[in-house]
Coordinates of C-alpha atoms and ligand atoms in Angstrom, one line a residue:
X1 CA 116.1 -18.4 12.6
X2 CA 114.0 -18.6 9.5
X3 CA 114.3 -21.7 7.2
X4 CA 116.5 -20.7 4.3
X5 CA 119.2 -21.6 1.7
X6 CA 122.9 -20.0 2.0
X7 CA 124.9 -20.6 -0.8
X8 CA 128.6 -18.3 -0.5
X9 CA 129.7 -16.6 -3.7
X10 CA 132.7 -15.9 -5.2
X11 CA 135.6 -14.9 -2.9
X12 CA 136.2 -11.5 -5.0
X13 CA 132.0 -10.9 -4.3
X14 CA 130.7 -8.6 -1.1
X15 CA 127.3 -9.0 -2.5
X16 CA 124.9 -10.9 -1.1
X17 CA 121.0 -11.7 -2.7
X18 CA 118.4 -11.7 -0.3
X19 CA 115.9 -13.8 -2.3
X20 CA 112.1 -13.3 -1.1
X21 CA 109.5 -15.3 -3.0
X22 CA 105.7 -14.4 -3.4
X23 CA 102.6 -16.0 -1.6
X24 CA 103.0 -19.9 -1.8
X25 CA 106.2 -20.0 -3.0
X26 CA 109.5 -21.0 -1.0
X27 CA 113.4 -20.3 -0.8
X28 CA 114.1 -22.4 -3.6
X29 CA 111.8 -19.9 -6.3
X30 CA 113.9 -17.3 -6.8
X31 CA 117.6 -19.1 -7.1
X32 CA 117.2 -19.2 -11.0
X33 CA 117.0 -15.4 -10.8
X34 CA 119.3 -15.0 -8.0
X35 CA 122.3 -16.3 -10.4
X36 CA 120.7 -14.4 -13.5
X37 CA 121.5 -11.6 -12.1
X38 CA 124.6 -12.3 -10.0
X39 CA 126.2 -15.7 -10.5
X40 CA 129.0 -14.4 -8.3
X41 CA 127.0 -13.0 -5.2
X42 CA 126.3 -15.0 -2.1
X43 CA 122.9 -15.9 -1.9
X44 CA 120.6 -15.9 1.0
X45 CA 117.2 -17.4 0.1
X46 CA 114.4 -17.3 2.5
X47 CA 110.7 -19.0 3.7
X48 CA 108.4 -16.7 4.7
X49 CA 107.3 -17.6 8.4
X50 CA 103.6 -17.2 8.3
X51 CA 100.7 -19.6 6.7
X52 CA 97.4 -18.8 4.5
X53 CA 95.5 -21.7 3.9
X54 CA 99.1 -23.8 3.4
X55 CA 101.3 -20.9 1.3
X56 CA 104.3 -19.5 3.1
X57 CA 104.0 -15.6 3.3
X58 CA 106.3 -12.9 4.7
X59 CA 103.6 -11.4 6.7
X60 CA 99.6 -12.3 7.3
X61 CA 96.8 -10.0 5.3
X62 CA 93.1 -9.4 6.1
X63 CA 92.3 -10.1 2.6
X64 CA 93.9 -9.5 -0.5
X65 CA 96.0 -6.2 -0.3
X66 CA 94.9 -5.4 3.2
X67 CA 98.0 -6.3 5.8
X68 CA 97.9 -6.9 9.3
X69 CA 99.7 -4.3 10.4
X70 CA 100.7 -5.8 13.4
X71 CA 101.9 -8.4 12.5
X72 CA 103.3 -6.6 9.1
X73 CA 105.8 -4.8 11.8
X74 CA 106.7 -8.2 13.7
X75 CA 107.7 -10.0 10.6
X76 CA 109.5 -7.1 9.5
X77 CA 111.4 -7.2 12.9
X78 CA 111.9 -10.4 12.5
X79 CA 114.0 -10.3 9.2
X80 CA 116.1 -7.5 10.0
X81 CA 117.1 -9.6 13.1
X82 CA 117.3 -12.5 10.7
X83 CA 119.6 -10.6 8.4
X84 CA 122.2 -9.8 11.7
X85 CA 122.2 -13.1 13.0
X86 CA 122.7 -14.7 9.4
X87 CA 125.9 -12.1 8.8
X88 CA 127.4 -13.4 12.0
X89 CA 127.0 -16.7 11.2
X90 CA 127.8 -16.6 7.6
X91 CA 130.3 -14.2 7.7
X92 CA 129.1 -12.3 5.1
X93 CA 129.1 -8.1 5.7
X94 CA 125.7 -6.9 7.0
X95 CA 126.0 -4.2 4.6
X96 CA 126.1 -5.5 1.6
X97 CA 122.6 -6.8 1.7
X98 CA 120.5 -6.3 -1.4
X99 CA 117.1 -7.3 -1.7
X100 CA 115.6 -9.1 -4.6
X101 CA 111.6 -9.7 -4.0
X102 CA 108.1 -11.1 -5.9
X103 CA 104.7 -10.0 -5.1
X104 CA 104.8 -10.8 -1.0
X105 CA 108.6 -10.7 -0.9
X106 CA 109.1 -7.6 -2.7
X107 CA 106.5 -6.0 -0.2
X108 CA 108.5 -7.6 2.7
X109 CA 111.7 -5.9 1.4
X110 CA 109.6 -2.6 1.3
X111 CA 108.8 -3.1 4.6
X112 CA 112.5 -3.1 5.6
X113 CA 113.1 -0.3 3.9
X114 CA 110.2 1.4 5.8
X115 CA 111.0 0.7 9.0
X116 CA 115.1 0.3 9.5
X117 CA 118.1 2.3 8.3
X118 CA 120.8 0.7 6.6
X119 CA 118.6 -2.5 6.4
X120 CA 119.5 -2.8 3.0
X121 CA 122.4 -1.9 0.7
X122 CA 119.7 -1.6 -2.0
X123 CA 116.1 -3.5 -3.5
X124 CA 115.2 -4.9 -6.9
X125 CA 111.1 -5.1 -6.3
X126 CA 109.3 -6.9 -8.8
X127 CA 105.4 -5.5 -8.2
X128 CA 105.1 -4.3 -4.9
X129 CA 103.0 -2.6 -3.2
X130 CA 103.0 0.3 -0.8
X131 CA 103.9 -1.9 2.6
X132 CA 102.1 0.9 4.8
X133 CA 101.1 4.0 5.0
X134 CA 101.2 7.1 7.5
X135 CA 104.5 6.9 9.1
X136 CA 108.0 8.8 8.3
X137 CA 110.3 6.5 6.4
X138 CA 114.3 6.1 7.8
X139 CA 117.2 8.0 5.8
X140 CA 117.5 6.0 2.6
X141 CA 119.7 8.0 1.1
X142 CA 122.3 6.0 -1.5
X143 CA 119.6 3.6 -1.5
X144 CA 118.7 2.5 -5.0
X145 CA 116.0 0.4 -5.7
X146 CA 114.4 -1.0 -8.9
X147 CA 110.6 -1.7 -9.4
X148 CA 109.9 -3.8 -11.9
X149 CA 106.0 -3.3 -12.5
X150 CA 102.8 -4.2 -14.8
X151 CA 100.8 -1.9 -17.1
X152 CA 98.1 -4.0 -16.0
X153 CA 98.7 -5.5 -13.0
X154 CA 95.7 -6.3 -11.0
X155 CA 97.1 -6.5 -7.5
X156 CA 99.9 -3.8 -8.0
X157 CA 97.9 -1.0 -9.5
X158 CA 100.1 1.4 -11.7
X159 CA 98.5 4.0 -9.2
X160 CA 99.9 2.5 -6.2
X161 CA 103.6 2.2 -8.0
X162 CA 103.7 5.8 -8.2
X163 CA 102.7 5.8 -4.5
X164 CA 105.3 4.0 -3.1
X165 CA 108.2 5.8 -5.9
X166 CA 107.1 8.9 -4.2
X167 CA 107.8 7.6 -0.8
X168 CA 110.8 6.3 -1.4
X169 CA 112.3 9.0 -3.3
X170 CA 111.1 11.4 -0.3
X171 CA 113.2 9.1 1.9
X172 CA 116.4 10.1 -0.3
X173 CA 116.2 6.4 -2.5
X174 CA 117.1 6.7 -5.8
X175 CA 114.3 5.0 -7.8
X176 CA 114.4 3.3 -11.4
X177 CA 110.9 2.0 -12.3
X178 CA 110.4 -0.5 -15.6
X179 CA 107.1 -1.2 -16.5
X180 CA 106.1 -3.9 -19.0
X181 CA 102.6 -4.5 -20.8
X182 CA 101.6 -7.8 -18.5
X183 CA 99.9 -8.1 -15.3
X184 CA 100.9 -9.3 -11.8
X185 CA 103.5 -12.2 -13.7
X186 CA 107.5 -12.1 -13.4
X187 CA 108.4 -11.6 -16.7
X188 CA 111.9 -12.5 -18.5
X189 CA 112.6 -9.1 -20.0
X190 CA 111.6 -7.6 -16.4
X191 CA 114.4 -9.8 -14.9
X192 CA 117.2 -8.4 -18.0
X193 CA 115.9 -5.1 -17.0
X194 CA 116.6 -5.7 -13.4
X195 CA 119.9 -6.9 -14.4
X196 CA 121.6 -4.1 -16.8
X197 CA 119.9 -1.6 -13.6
X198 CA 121.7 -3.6 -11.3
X199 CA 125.0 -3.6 -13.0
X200 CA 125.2 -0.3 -13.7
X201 CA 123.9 0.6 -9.5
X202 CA 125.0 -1.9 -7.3
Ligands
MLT301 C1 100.6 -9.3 -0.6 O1 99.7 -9.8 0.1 O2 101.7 -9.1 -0.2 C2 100.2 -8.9 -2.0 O3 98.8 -8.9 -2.1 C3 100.9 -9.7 -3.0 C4 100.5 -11.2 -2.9 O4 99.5 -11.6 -3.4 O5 101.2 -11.9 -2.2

């Protein structure tokens, strides 16, 4: 089990919110946004597993921007199973999953979507990265997924948003990107834009 928050939605609701926060944060970060942009979804809000230097991350890095592959792959693993074991329990359905990510979380969620089919029903990303590179992606056909991303982001460079659109769109993902004038932040208007996409998509 990972340590998390499970709060069930409205009755009428399938959705459920899989909240991943960025480095240092925890799964009480993103339950503001969580009910901005679906008050009625369930909400499944999660601690990343591994420690640097005292901040909970999805996955451990070399240094900034350089993952550990290895343990990249493990973590990812160990979600997905996360995910299966948390529908049983919860009795939420397993494919109604969509993942709402910062920084870390949304590279996480990228890294779902790498690595297993059906993982998730879709992905709101706010400035990820490209999880890894050289291997062929799963189906993700019907899968849409929103990047919300920075002009001038430092860590997500505008070069390496294009990069991972590409991938994803080769996989069969539809792929709305919104890009706002800031850097690496979470912005408000990035979080309304995420919204309206996700009303419209999901
Ligand atoms: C990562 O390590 O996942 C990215 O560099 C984003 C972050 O700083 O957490």
């Amino acid at each position: 089990m990972m340590k998390h928050v499970f709060k069930k939605g409205a009755d009428e609701s399938k959705r459920v919110l899989l909240m991943l926060h960025g480095t240092g944060g925890t799964e009480q970060d993103l339950l503001p946004i969580a009910s901005m942009i679906d008050s009625q979804a369930s909400v499944l809000s999660v601690r990343g597993n591994v420690l640097e230097n005292g901040m909970p991350r999805f996955f451990r890095r070399l240094q900034e921007g350089i993952f550990d592959i290895e343990d990249l792959e493990f973590r990812t693993k160990e979600l997905h199973e996360f995910l299966n074991e948390a529908a049983e329990k919860y009795e939420f359905d397993r494919q109604h999953v969509v993942a709402i990510g910062y920084s870390n979380g949304a590279n996480i969620a990228g890294s779902l979507l790498f690595h297993y089919e059906q993982s998730l029903k879709g992905a709101l990303l706010f400035h990820p990265m490209v999880p890894r590179r050289g291997i062929s992606l799963p189906s993700l056909a019907n899968v849409p997924v929103f990047i919300g991303a920075g002009d001038n982001d430092p860590i997500c460079l505008p070069e390496e948003t294009s990069e991972l659109t590409s991938l994803l769109q080769d996989a069969g993902a539809s792929v709305k990107v919104h890009w706002e004038s800031f850097g690496h932040q979470l912005t408000r208007s990035e979080i309304e834009a995420a919204k309206e996409w996700y009303e419209k998509t999901l």
